[in-house]
Short mmCIF file of C-alpha atoms and ligand atoms in Angstrom, two decimals:
data_model
loop_
_atom_site.label_atom_id
_atom_site.label_comp_id
_atom_site.label_asym_id
_atom_site.label_seq_id
_atom_site.Cartn_x
_atom_site.Cartn_y
_atom_site.Cartn_z
CA MET A 1 286.39 182.23 160.48
CA ILE A 2 285.44 179.10 162.41
CA ILE A 3 282.03 177.52 161.83
CA ARG A 4 281.06 175.48 164.84
CA LEU A 5 279.52 172.09 163.91
CA THR A 6 276.24 171.69 165.68
CA LEU A 7 273.66 168.98 165.12
CA ARG A 8 271.32 171.61 163.77
CA ARG A 9 273.83 172.83 161.18
CA ILE A 10 274.68 169.26 160.05
CA GLY A 11 270.95 168.59 159.69
CA LEU A 12 270.46 171.75 157.64
CA GLY A 13 273.48 170.90 155.44
CA LEU A 14 272.15 167.42 154.72
CA ALA A 15 268.69 168.80 153.94
CA ALA A 16 270.25 171.29 151.49
CA LEU A 17 272.19 168.49 149.77
CA LEU A 18 269.05 166.39 149.49
CA LEU A 19 267.07 169.28 148.10
CA GLY A 20 269.86 170.08 145.62
CA GLY A 21 269.89 166.41 144.50
CA LEU A 22 266.13 166.44 144.03
CA LEU A 23 266.36 169.67 142.01
CA VAL A 24 269.02 168.23 139.69
CA GLY A 25 266.94 165.05 139.22
CA TRP A 26 263.78 167.09 138.60
CA SER A 27 265.42 169.50 136.14
CA GLY A 28 266.06 166.71 133.59
CA VAL A 29 269.74 167.57 133.02
CA ILE A 30 270.89 164.05 133.93
CA TYR A 31 271.30 161.99 130.77
CA VAL A 32 269.81 158.50 131.02
CA GLY A 33 270.26 157.44 127.38
CA ALA A 34 272.27 154.30 126.60
CA SER A 35 273.98 155.94 123.62
CA GLY A 36 277.44 157.34 124.14
CA GLY A 37 278.47 154.97 126.93
CA HIS A 38 279.82 155.79 130.40
CA TRP A 39 282.78 158.02 131.16
CA PRO A 40 285.83 155.76 131.64
CA VAL A 41 285.95 156.67 135.33
CA THR A 42 282.27 155.77 135.85
CA GLU A 43 282.79 152.49 134.02
CA TRP A 44 285.87 151.66 136.07
CA PHE A 45 284.05 152.49 139.31
CA LEU A 46 280.94 150.43 138.48
CA HIS A 47 282.99 147.36 137.57
CA TRP A 48 285.22 147.73 140.59
CA VAL A 49 282.16 147.73 142.85
CA MET A 50 280.65 144.77 140.98
CA ARG A 51 283.85 142.70 141.18
CA ASN A 52 284.29 143.38 144.89
CA SER A 53 280.67 142.48 145.60
CA VAL A 54 280.89 139.22 143.65
CA ARG A 55 284.22 138.27 145.24
CA THR A 56 283.03 138.88 148.80
CA ARG A 57 279.74 137.06 148.36
CA ALA A 58 281.43 134.05 146.76
CA LEU A 59 283.75 133.52 149.74
CA ALA A 60 281.60 131.03 151.65
CA LEU A 61 280.76 128.87 148.63
CA GLU A 62 282.11 125.36 148.21
CA VAL A 63 282.59 124.19 144.63
CA PRO A 64 281.17 120.70 143.96
CA ASP A 65 282.61 118.24 141.42
CA LEU A 66 282.07 119.95 138.06
CA SER A 67 283.35 117.14 135.84
CA GLY A 68 281.12 114.86 133.77
CA PRO A 69 279.35 115.37 130.43
CA ALA A 70 275.81 115.63 131.87
CA LEU A 71 276.54 119.05 133.39
CA LEU A 72 277.88 120.34 130.05
CA ASP A 73 274.78 119.11 128.20
CA ARG A 74 272.45 120.86 130.64
CA GLY A 75 274.49 124.07 130.74
CA ALA A 76 274.86 124.29 126.95
CA GLY A 77 271.19 123.46 126.33
CA HIS A 78 270.12 126.37 128.48
CA TYR A 79 272.88 128.72 127.32
CA ALA A 80 271.65 128.51 123.70
CA THR A 81 268.29 130.09 124.50
CA GLY A 82 268.87 131.75 127.90
CA CYS A 83 272.27 133.44 127.47
CA ALA A 84 273.46 133.35 123.81
CA PRO A 85 270.92 136.01 122.71
CA CYS A 86 272.91 138.47 124.86
CA HIS A 87 276.43 136.98 125.10
CA GLY A 88 276.76 135.34 121.66
CA ALA A 89 278.13 131.80 121.27
CA PRO A 90 280.78 129.95 119.24
CA GLY A 91 279.70 130.56 115.65
CA GLU A 92 276.92 133.00 116.63
CA ARG A 93 277.67 136.70 116.59
CA GLN A 94 276.21 139.06 119.13
CA ASN A 95 273.17 140.98 117.91
CA PRO A 96 273.89 144.71 117.21
CA ILE A 97 270.82 145.65 119.27
CA VAL A 98 272.37 143.95 122.26
CA GLN A 99 275.70 145.68 121.63
CA ALA A 100 273.86 149.01 121.86
CA SER A 101 272.75 148.39 125.46
CA LEU A 102 274.63 149.86 128.43
CA PRO A 103 276.62 148.14 129.76
CA PRO A 104 276.81 145.85 126.73
CA PRO A 105 276.96 142.18 127.74
CA PRO A 106 280.49 140.89 127.05
CA GLU A 107 280.64 138.71 123.91
CA PHE A 108 282.18 135.62 125.49
CA SER A 109 284.04 134.42 122.40
CA LYS A 110 285.95 137.74 122.49
CA ARG A 111 286.19 138.57 126.19
CA PHE A 112 285.81 136.24 129.13
CA ASP A 113 287.22 137.53 132.39
CA PRO A 114 289.04 135.04 134.62
CA TRP A 115 286.33 134.51 137.23
CA LYS A 116 286.66 131.67 139.72
CA PRO A 117 283.88 129.01 139.55
CA GLU A 118 282.31 130.22 142.81
CA GLU A 119 282.25 133.80 141.45
CA LEU A 120 280.56 132.66 138.25
CA PHE A 121 278.03 130.89 140.46
CA ARG A 122 277.16 134.14 142.26
CA ILE A 123 276.87 136.11 139.01
CA VAL A 124 274.65 133.50 137.35
CA GLN A 125 272.55 132.96 140.47
CA HIS A 126 271.80 136.58 141.32
CA GLY A 127 272.50 138.46 138.08
CA VAL A 128 273.94 142.00 138.11
CA ARG A 129 271.73 144.87 139.21
CA TYR A 130 271.27 147.86 136.82
CA SER A 131 272.98 146.00 133.98
CA GLY A 132 270.33 143.81 132.34
CA MET A 133 272.13 140.63 133.48
CA PRO A 134 269.19 138.57 134.85
CA ALA A 135 269.16 136.34 137.94
CA TRP A 136 268.57 132.56 137.58
CA VAL A 137 264.84 131.86 137.25
CA ALA A 138 264.89 129.37 140.16
CA ILE A 139 267.70 130.78 142.34
CA GLU A 140 267.35 127.96 144.87
CA ARG A 141 268.23 125.30 142.24
CA HIS A 142 271.96 125.28 142.99
CA ASP A 143 272.43 121.99 141.09
CA GLU A 144 271.33 123.71 137.87
CA ILE A 145 273.47 126.80 138.40
CA TRP A 146 276.57 124.65 138.97
CA ALA A 147 275.81 122.90 135.65
CA MET A 148 275.88 126.31 133.98
CA VAL A 149 279.19 127.13 135.72
CA ALA A 150 280.70 123.83 134.50
CA PHE A 151 279.72 124.80 130.96
CA LEU A 152 280.98 128.42 131.26
CA GLU A 153 284.37 127.14 132.41
CA LYS A 154 284.73 125.25 129.11
CA LEU A 155 283.03 127.80 126.85
CA PRO A 156 285.97 130.12 125.98
CA ARG A 157 287.92 127.26 124.33
CA MET A 158 284.97 125.38 122.88
CA PRO A 159 284.95 124.74 119.09
CA GLN A 160 281.76 125.62 117.25
CA ASP A 161 280.83 122.04 116.31
CA GLU A 162 281.17 120.83 119.90
CA TYR A 163 279.02 123.72 121.15
CA GLN A 164 276.32 122.99 118.59
CA ARG A 165 276.25 119.29 119.40
CA LEU A 166 275.94 120.07 123.13
CA ALA A 167 273.37 122.84 122.74
CA PHE A 168 271.19 121.49 119.95
CA GLY A 169 271.58 117.76 120.47
CA PRO A 170 273.00 115.07 118.23
CA GLU A 171 269.91 115.36 115.99
CA GLY A 172 270.75 119.06 115.47
CA ALA A 173 267.13 119.63 116.34
CA ARG A 174 267.07 123.30 115.58
CA GLN A 175 268.98 126.26 114.24
CA PRO A 176 270.74 128.57 116.69
CA SER A 177 268.41 131.17 118.14
CA SER A 178 270.53 134.27 118.59
CA GLY A 179 268.04 136.46 116.75
CA LEU A 180 270.48 136.94 113.86
CA ILE A 181 269.64 133.51 112.54
CA GLY A 182 266.04 132.40 111.99
CA ILE A 183 264.49 129.65 114.06
CA GLY A 184 263.97 126.67 111.78
CA ALA A 185 261.35 124.08 112.67
CA ILE A 186 262.01 120.51 111.70
CA ASN A 187 259.50 118.23 110.05
CA THR A 188 258.57 115.74 112.72
CA GLY A 189 255.58 114.08 111.11
CA GLY A 190 254.01 114.45 114.58
CA PRO A 191 251.76 117.21 115.94
CA ALA A 192 250.41 120.25 114.07
CA PRO A 193 252.91 122.94 112.87
CA PRO A 194 252.84 125.40 115.84
CA ALA A 195 253.49 122.51 118.19
CA GLN A 196 256.27 121.24 115.93
CA GLU A 197 258.34 124.33 116.46
CA ALA A 198 257.88 124.14 120.22
CA LEU A 199 258.68 120.44 120.11
CA ALA A 200 261.89 121.12 118.20
CA ASP A 201 262.96 123.22 121.19
CA CYS A 202 262.22 120.35 123.61
CA ALA A 203 264.01 117.89 121.32
CA ARG A 204 267.31 119.76 121.69
CA CYS A 205 267.50 118.36 125.22
CA HIS A 206 265.00 115.47 125.37
CA GLY A 207 265.33 114.17 121.79
CA MET A 208 262.32 113.63 119.54
CA ASP A 209 261.92 110.20 121.11
CA GLY A 210 261.93 111.51 124.70
CA ARG A 211 264.94 109.44 125.72
CA GLY A 212 267.28 112.38 126.30
CA ARG A 213 271.01 112.01 125.68
CA GLU A 214 273.34 109.04 126.06
CA ASN A 215 274.12 110.18 129.60
CA ASP A 216 271.80 111.10 132.46
CA ALA A 217 271.59 114.83 131.68
CA PHE A 218 267.82 114.80 131.06
CA PRO A 219 264.97 112.68 132.47
CA VAL A 220 263.31 110.09 130.23
CA LEU A 221 259.88 111.27 129.01
CA ALA A 222 259.12 108.39 126.62
CA GLY A 223 256.17 106.32 127.74
CA GLN A 224 255.34 108.50 130.78
CA SER A 225 251.55 109.02 131.06
CA GLU A 226 250.06 111.88 129.09
CA ALA A 227 248.26 113.25 132.17
CA TYR A 228 251.46 113.40 134.23
CA LEU A 229 253.50 115.00 131.44
CA ARG A 230 250.80 117.62 130.85
CA GLU A 231 250.52 118.47 134.54
CA ALA A 232 254.31 118.64 134.93
CA LEU A 233 254.56 121.01 131.96
CA LEU A 234 251.77 123.25 133.22
CA ALA A 235 253.45 123.27 136.63
CA PHE A 236 256.73 124.48 135.08
CA SER A 237 254.94 126.97 132.86
CA HIS A 238 252.92 128.47 135.74
CA GLY A 239 255.83 128.39 138.18
CA THR A 240 254.59 125.85 140.76
CA ARG A 241 257.48 123.52 139.82
CA HIS A 242 260.86 125.19 140.06
CA SER A 243 263.59 124.79 137.48
CA GLY A 244 265.65 127.46 135.72
CA LEU A 245 266.20 124.94 132.92
CA MET A 246 262.59 123.84 132.39
CA GLN A 247 260.44 126.86 133.29
CA PRO A 248 261.64 128.94 130.30
CA PRO A 249 260.96 126.34 127.54
CA ALA A 250 257.59 125.47 129.12
CA ALA A 251 256.64 129.15 129.28
CA ARG A 252 257.56 129.65 125.61
CA ALA A 253 254.66 127.40 124.53
CA ASP A 254 250.99 127.97 125.40
CA ASP A 255 248.95 125.47 127.40
CA ALA A 256 247.24 123.89 124.38
CA ILE A 257 250.57 123.28 122.66
CA LEU A 258 252.05 121.82 125.84
CA GLY A 259 249.13 119.38 125.82
CA GLN A 260 249.96 118.29 122.25
CA ILE A 261 253.62 117.83 123.16
CA ALA A 262 252.63 115.75 126.21
CA THR A 263 250.65 113.48 123.85
CA HIS A 264 253.66 113.19 121.55
CA TYR A 265 256.06 112.09 124.30
CA ALA A 266 253.52 109.79 125.98
CA ARG A 267 253.26 107.89 122.67
CA GLN A 268 257.00 107.28 122.31
CA PRO A 269 258.00 103.70 123.10
CA PHE A 270 259.43 103.30 126.60
CA ALA A 271 262.98 101.96 126.84
CA PRO A 272 264.79 101.62 130.16
CA VAL A 273 268.01 103.61 130.57
CA PRO A 274 271.43 102.03 131.09
CA HIS A 275 272.16 102.17 134.82
CA PRO A 276 275.40 102.43 136.76
CA PRO A 277 276.45 99.45 138.93
CA ALA A 278 275.00 99.38 142.46
CA GLU A 279 275.69 97.17 145.47
CA THR A 280 273.27 94.34 146.18
CA ALA A 281 272.61 95.51 149.74
CA LEU A 282 271.63 98.97 148.45
CA LEU A 283 269.27 97.49 145.84
CA GLU A 284 267.68 95.21 148.45
CA GLU A 285 267.03 98.16 150.72
CA GLY A 286 265.57 100.08 147.78
CA GLU A 287 263.24 97.21 146.92
CA ARG A 288 262.11 96.93 150.52
CA ILE A 289 261.20 100.63 150.66
CA ALA A 290 259.44 100.46 147.29
CA ARG A 291 257.36 97.41 148.25
CA GLN A 292 256.79 97.90 151.98
CA GLY A 293 257.67 101.50 152.77
CA ILE A 294 259.21 102.31 156.16
CA PRO A 295 256.28 101.85 158.60
CA ALA A 296 258.25 103.16 161.61
CA GLU A 297 258.83 106.49 159.82
CA GLY A 298 255.32 106.70 158.37
CA VAL A 299 256.62 106.17 154.80
CA PRO A 300 254.08 104.27 152.63
CA ALA A 301 255.14 101.73 150.01
CA CYS A 302 256.22 103.67 146.93
CA LEU A 303 254.56 101.09 144.69
CA SER A 304 251.17 101.90 146.23
CA CYS A 305 251.28 104.99 143.99
CA HIS A 306 254.14 104.27 141.55
CA GLY A 307 253.32 100.59 140.81
CA GLY A 308 251.51 99.31 137.69
CA ALA A 309 248.00 99.06 139.19
CA ALA A 310 248.22 102.51 140.82
CA LEU A 311 249.50 104.11 137.61
CA ALA A 312 246.53 102.63 135.73
CA ARG A 313 244.17 103.94 138.43
CA ASN A 314 245.61 107.45 138.58
CA PRO A 315 247.54 108.47 135.45
CA SER A 316 248.62 111.72 137.17
CA TYR A 317 251.17 109.70 139.17
CA PRO A 318 254.52 109.42 137.40
CA ALA A 319 256.14 106.11 136.47
CA LEU A 320 259.56 105.78 138.09
CA HIS A 321 260.74 102.47 136.59
CA GLY A 322 263.55 102.76 134.05
CA GLN A 323 264.18 106.44 134.91
CA HIS A 324 267.76 107.67 135.56
CA ALA A 325 268.69 106.98 139.19
CA SER A 326 270.49 110.33 139.46
CA TYR A 327 267.34 112.17 138.34
CA LEU A 328 265.06 110.31 140.80
CA GLU A 329 267.48 110.86 143.66
CA ASN A 330 267.85 114.55 142.85
CA GLN A 331 264.06 115.04 142.79
CA LEU A 332 263.85 113.57 146.30
CA VAL A 333 266.69 115.85 147.43
CA GLN A 334 264.88 118.87 145.95
CA TRP A 335 261.70 118.00 147.88
CA GLN A 336 263.72 117.64 151.05
CA ALA A 337 265.21 121.08 150.45
CA GLY A 338 261.72 122.50 149.76
CA THR A 339 262.64 123.46 146.18
CA ARG A 340 260.91 120.82 144.00
CA GLY A 341 257.31 121.99 143.81
CA GLY A 342 255.22 120.14 141.23
CA GLY A 343 251.69 119.60 139.94
CA PRO A 344 248.35 119.30 141.78
CA TYR A 345 249.50 116.29 143.87
CA ARG A 346 252.91 117.66 144.83
CA ASP A 347 252.17 117.89 148.55
CA LEU A 348 251.61 114.12 148.78
CA MET A 349 255.13 113.49 147.61
CA GLY A 350 256.72 116.36 149.54
CA THR A 351 255.62 114.84 152.84
CA ILE A 352 256.82 111.36 151.90
CA ALA A 353 260.19 112.51 150.56
CA GLY A 354 260.76 114.54 153.73
CA ARG A 355 260.91 111.31 155.72
CA LEU A 356 263.68 109.62 153.69
CA SER A 357 267.39 109.81 154.55
CA PRO A 358 270.06 110.50 151.87
CA GLU A 359 271.00 106.80 151.91
CA GLN A 360 267.35 105.77 151.44
CA ASN A 361 266.98 108.25 148.53
CA LYS A 362 269.92 106.58 146.84
CA ALA A 363 268.69 103.03 147.50
CA VAL A 364 265.16 103.50 146.24
CA ALA A 365 266.31 105.53 143.19
CA ALA A 366 268.84 102.82 142.24
CA TRP A 367 266.16 100.11 142.52
CA PHE A 368 263.54 101.92 140.41
CA ALA A 369 266.12 102.77 137.72
CA ARG A 370 266.76 99.04 137.22
CA GLN A 371 263.15 98.01 136.68
CA ASP A 372 262.20 97.67 133.04
CA LYS A 373 258.48 97.47 133.73
CA ALA A 374 256.08 98.67 136.41
CA SER A 375 255.82 96.11 139.23
CA ASP A 376 252.93 96.04 141.71
C1 HEC B 401 269.40 140.42 128.68
C2 HEC B 401 270.79 140.19 128.41
C3 HEC B 401 271.52 139.15 129.23
C4 HEC B 401 271.19 137.81 129.38
C5 HEC B 401 269.97 137.07 128.84
C6 HEC B 401 272.28 137.21 130.12
N1 HEC B 401 273.22 138.16 130.42
FE1 HEC B 401 274.97 137.83 131.39
N2 HEC B 401 275.37 139.82 131.34
C7 HEC B 401 274.60 140.76 130.75
C8 HEC B 401 275.21 142.06 130.94
C9 HEC B 401 274.67 143.38 130.43
C10 HEC B 401 276.41 141.84 131.65
C11 HEC B 401 277.45 142.89 132.06
C12 HEC B 401 277.34 143.24 133.50
C13 HEC B 401 278.41 144.24 133.87
O1 HEC B 401 279.09 144.75 132.99
O2 HEC B 401 278.55 144.49 135.05
C14 HEC B 401 276.47 140.41 131.90
C15 HEC B 401 277.51 139.81 132.58
C16 HEC B 401 277.65 138.43 132.72
C17 HEC B 401 278.79 137.79 133.32
C18 HEC B 401 280.01 138.51 133.89
C19 HEC B 401 280.92 138.78 132.75
C20 HEC B 401 282.09 139.69 133.04
O3 HEC B 401 283.19 139.28 132.76
O4 HEC B 401 281.86 140.80 133.57
C21 HEC B 401 278.57 136.43 133.25
C22 HEC B 401 279.50 135.32 133.71
C23 HEC B 401 277.28 136.25 132.62
N3 HEC B 401 276.75 137.48 132.31
C24 HEC B 401 276.71 135.02 132.36
C25 HEC B 401 275.44 134.86 131.84
C26 HEC B 401 274.77 133.58 131.72
C27 HEC B 401 275.37 132.23 132.09
C28 HEC B 401 273.54 133.82 131.19
C29 HEC B 401 272.43 132.83 130.93
C30 HEC B 401 271.98 132.07 132.06
C31 HEC B 401 273.44 135.25 130.99
N4 HEC B 401 274.60 135.85 131.38
C32 HEC B 401 272.33 135.87 130.45
C33 HEC B 401 273.43 140.55 130.05
C34 HEC B 401 272.78 139.35 129.91
C1 HEC B 402 267.76 123.10 128.17
C2 HEC B 402 267.34 121.71 128.12
C3 HEC B 402 265.84 121.45 128.16
C4 HEC B 402 264.88 121.88 127.28
C5 HEC B 402 265.05 122.80 126.09
C6 HEC B 402 263.65 121.26 127.71
N1 HEC B 402 263.87 120.49 128.83
FE1 HEC B 402 262.48 119.41 129.84
N2 HEC B 402 263.83 119.01 131.30
C7 HEC B 402 265.15 119.41 131.30
C8 HEC B 402 265.75 119.10 132.58
C9 HEC B 402 267.19 119.36 132.99
C10 HEC B 402 264.72 118.51 133.37
C11 HEC B 402 264.81 118.07 134.84
C12 HEC B 402 264.32 119.24 135.65
C13 HEC B 402 264.56 119.11 137.13
O1 HEC B 402 265.62 118.61 137.52
O2 HEC B 402 263.71 119.59 137.89
C14 HEC B 402 263.54 118.47 132.54
C15 HEC B 402 262.31 117.96 132.95
C16 HEC B 402 261.20 117.84 132.12
C17 HEC B 402 259.96 117.21 132.50
C18 HEC B 402 259.63 116.57 133.84
C19 HEC B 402 259.90 115.10 133.77
C20 HEC B 402 259.42 114.37 135.00
O3 HEC B 402 259.63 113.15 135.05
O4 HEC B 402 258.84 114.99 135.90
C21 HEC B 402 259.13 117.28 131.41
C22 HEC B 402 257.72 116.74 131.30
C23 HEC B 402 259.86 117.99 130.37
N3 HEC B 402 261.12 118.31 130.84
C24 HEC B 402 259.36 118.27 129.10
C25 HEC B 402 259.92 119.21 128.25
C26 HEC B 402 259.24 119.79 127.12
C27 HEC B 402 257.86 119.39 126.64
C28 HEC B 402 260.08 120.72 126.58
C29 HEC B 402 259.80 121.68 125.44
C30 HEC B 402 258.66 122.56 125.63
C31 HEC B 402 261.31 120.68 127.34
N4 HEC B 402 261.16 119.77 128.35
C32 HEC B 402 262.43 121.43 127.08
C33 HEC B 402 265.80 120.01 130.23
C34 HEC B 402 265.19 120.59 129.14
C1 HEC B 403 250.38 108.73 147.90
C2 HEC B 403 250.98 108.49 146.61
C3 HEC B 403 252.50 108.44 146.55
C4 HEC B 403 253.35 107.62 147.24
C5 HEC B 403 253.00 106.61 148.30
C6 HEC B 403 254.69 107.91 146.72
N1 HEC B 403 254.62 108.87 145.76
FE1 HEC B 403 256.18 109.59 144.69
N2 HEC B 403 254.95 110.84 143.67
C7 HEC B 403 253.58 110.93 143.89
C8 HEC B 403 253.07 111.97 143.03
C9 HEC B 403 251.62 112.40 142.94
C10 HEC B 403 254.16 112.51 142.32
C11 HEC B 403 254.14 113.66 141.31
C12 HEC B 403 254.31 114.97 142.04
C13 HEC B 403 254.35 116.14 141.09
O1 HEC B 403 255.35 116.33 140.40
O2 HEC B 403 253.39 116.88 141.08
C14 HEC B 403 255.32 111.75 142.74
C15 HEC B 403 256.60 111.97 142.22
C16 HEC B 403 257.72 111.26 142.62
C17 HEC B 403 259.05 111.46 142.06
C18 HEC B 403 259.43 112.43 140.96
C19 HEC B 403 259.24 111.75 139.63
C20 HEC B 403 259.55 112.61 138.44
O3 HEC B 403 259.46 112.09 137.32
O4 HEC B 403 259.90 113.79 138.61
C21 HEC B 403 259.87 110.61 142.74
C22 HEC B 403 261.36 110.46 142.54
C23 HEC B 403 259.06 109.88 143.69
N3 HEC B 403 257.76 110.28 143.58
C24 HEC B 403 259.55 108.91 144.55
C25 HEC B 403 258.78 108.22 145.48
C26 HEC B 403 259.33 107.29 146.41
C27 HEC B 403 260.79 106.91 146.52
C28 HEC B 403 258.29 106.83 147.17
C29 HEC B 403 258.34 105.85 148.32
C30 HEC B 403 259.23 106.18 149.40
C31 HEC B 403 257.09 107.49 146.68
N4 HEC B 403 257.43 108.33 145.66
C32 HEC B 403 255.83 107.30 147.19
C33 HEC B 403 252.83 110.15 144.71
C34 HEC B 403 253.31 109.22 145.61
#
């Protein structure tokens, strides 16, 4: 018997399939529990699709230079609280609750598939749908995601003591936080106890003294005004300033505690950071922009807001002197890309940064980094 295919019959067939699907879904026979796992064929199929998707979407990506200790410090610092609770870490076992999820996150000290750096970037940036693997909190912050990739590349061969030094800081500010091991607060002699525990989290990356690490992984907080620090923290916590590294720790503490931590860091003695060599011509250009601005481009003198007198007048403006040049430059780049955000005065700076060229970013950042006090 020959059944002639007509549009009407195809339509009816599809409608019957749809109805059948709805009936099966409605009947409740499909098992959605996480116990028991997938059939091997389902598991193979899901991973095959995931791998192909990641590989194809990573094709156009260019891998930047991933060497240098600062990237490892940033990646490890975030991994300890953002990833280790699911993936485990050197010396930290995976929690049995996590192992009972479907699919279970791979425990990286036991299984780490040979992904290329650009593929890791895609996975960390966008996460994996239907698996519990989250996307990066600020997906537009490519610089942060590459730092995580640099760390992941080293993770499978990383000894426990190196991991702990990178993730918890040279002061060993806090115990690992995998959920199997309790979170220990340290006695800081500073703010009240609830703030101490939150501060111990900050100190892993910024140090108790707010000077960060020996390298330029983290911005200097010591001696920055209390008002600016508080507004920056609230901006991270409420999502108007974008950073996958800073939004989570800021959101872990409530607003009152963030205020106490801002007071703590504002009281730490300021000490300028060591700065890399820079050419005289570059520094001269930087000084010119800082003192006079670029009138032809409508750029005001930076010191009219970031100089000593202006800082005393409006403590919500940040001090730039003695800050890491790489940090200052990167903030300008983030504004230019539309990804910085910030506190209540962020639009002022967004407009100004938008008028600087990459060379001018570099020059003015290098000049400010070398100043050990606020000039007017
Ligand atoms: C809530 C738990 C959870 C958190 C938090 C989490 N992941 Fe995952 N991750 C998963 C799961 C589940 C998978 C497995 C996905 C799959 O099988 O397709 C996964 C897969 C991955 C993979 C691919 C591994 C492979 O070989 O298939 C990488 C890489 C990865 N995660 C990195 C990270 C990083 C980096 C972080 C922190 C920024 C992180 N994950 C945070 C649950 C998590
Ligand atoms: C995982 C490491 C890490 C932890 C933990 C961390 N920070 Fe940060 N912090 C950073 C990085 C990286 C930046 C730079 C963010 C950027 O590039 O936008 C930063 C930026 C900041 C800034 C903005 C500085 C400026 O000049 O604008 C403040 C303020 C700050 N952190 C305070 C804190 C406080 C308070 C805590 C604890 C509640 C904390 N941080 C926890 C890594 C960390
Ligand atoms: C009209 C006042 C004003 C002028 C002029 C100004 N800024 Fe700013 N700048 C701000 C404010 C306000 C912020 C804080 C924005 C926020 O995070 O909410 C800021 C933040 C910054 C930051 C980020 C600091 C940090 O710790 O994250 C950099 C870098 C910066 N400015 C560079 C410059 C440079 C370079 C110039 C000159 C070309 C300049 N600014 C001129 C007001 C100004």
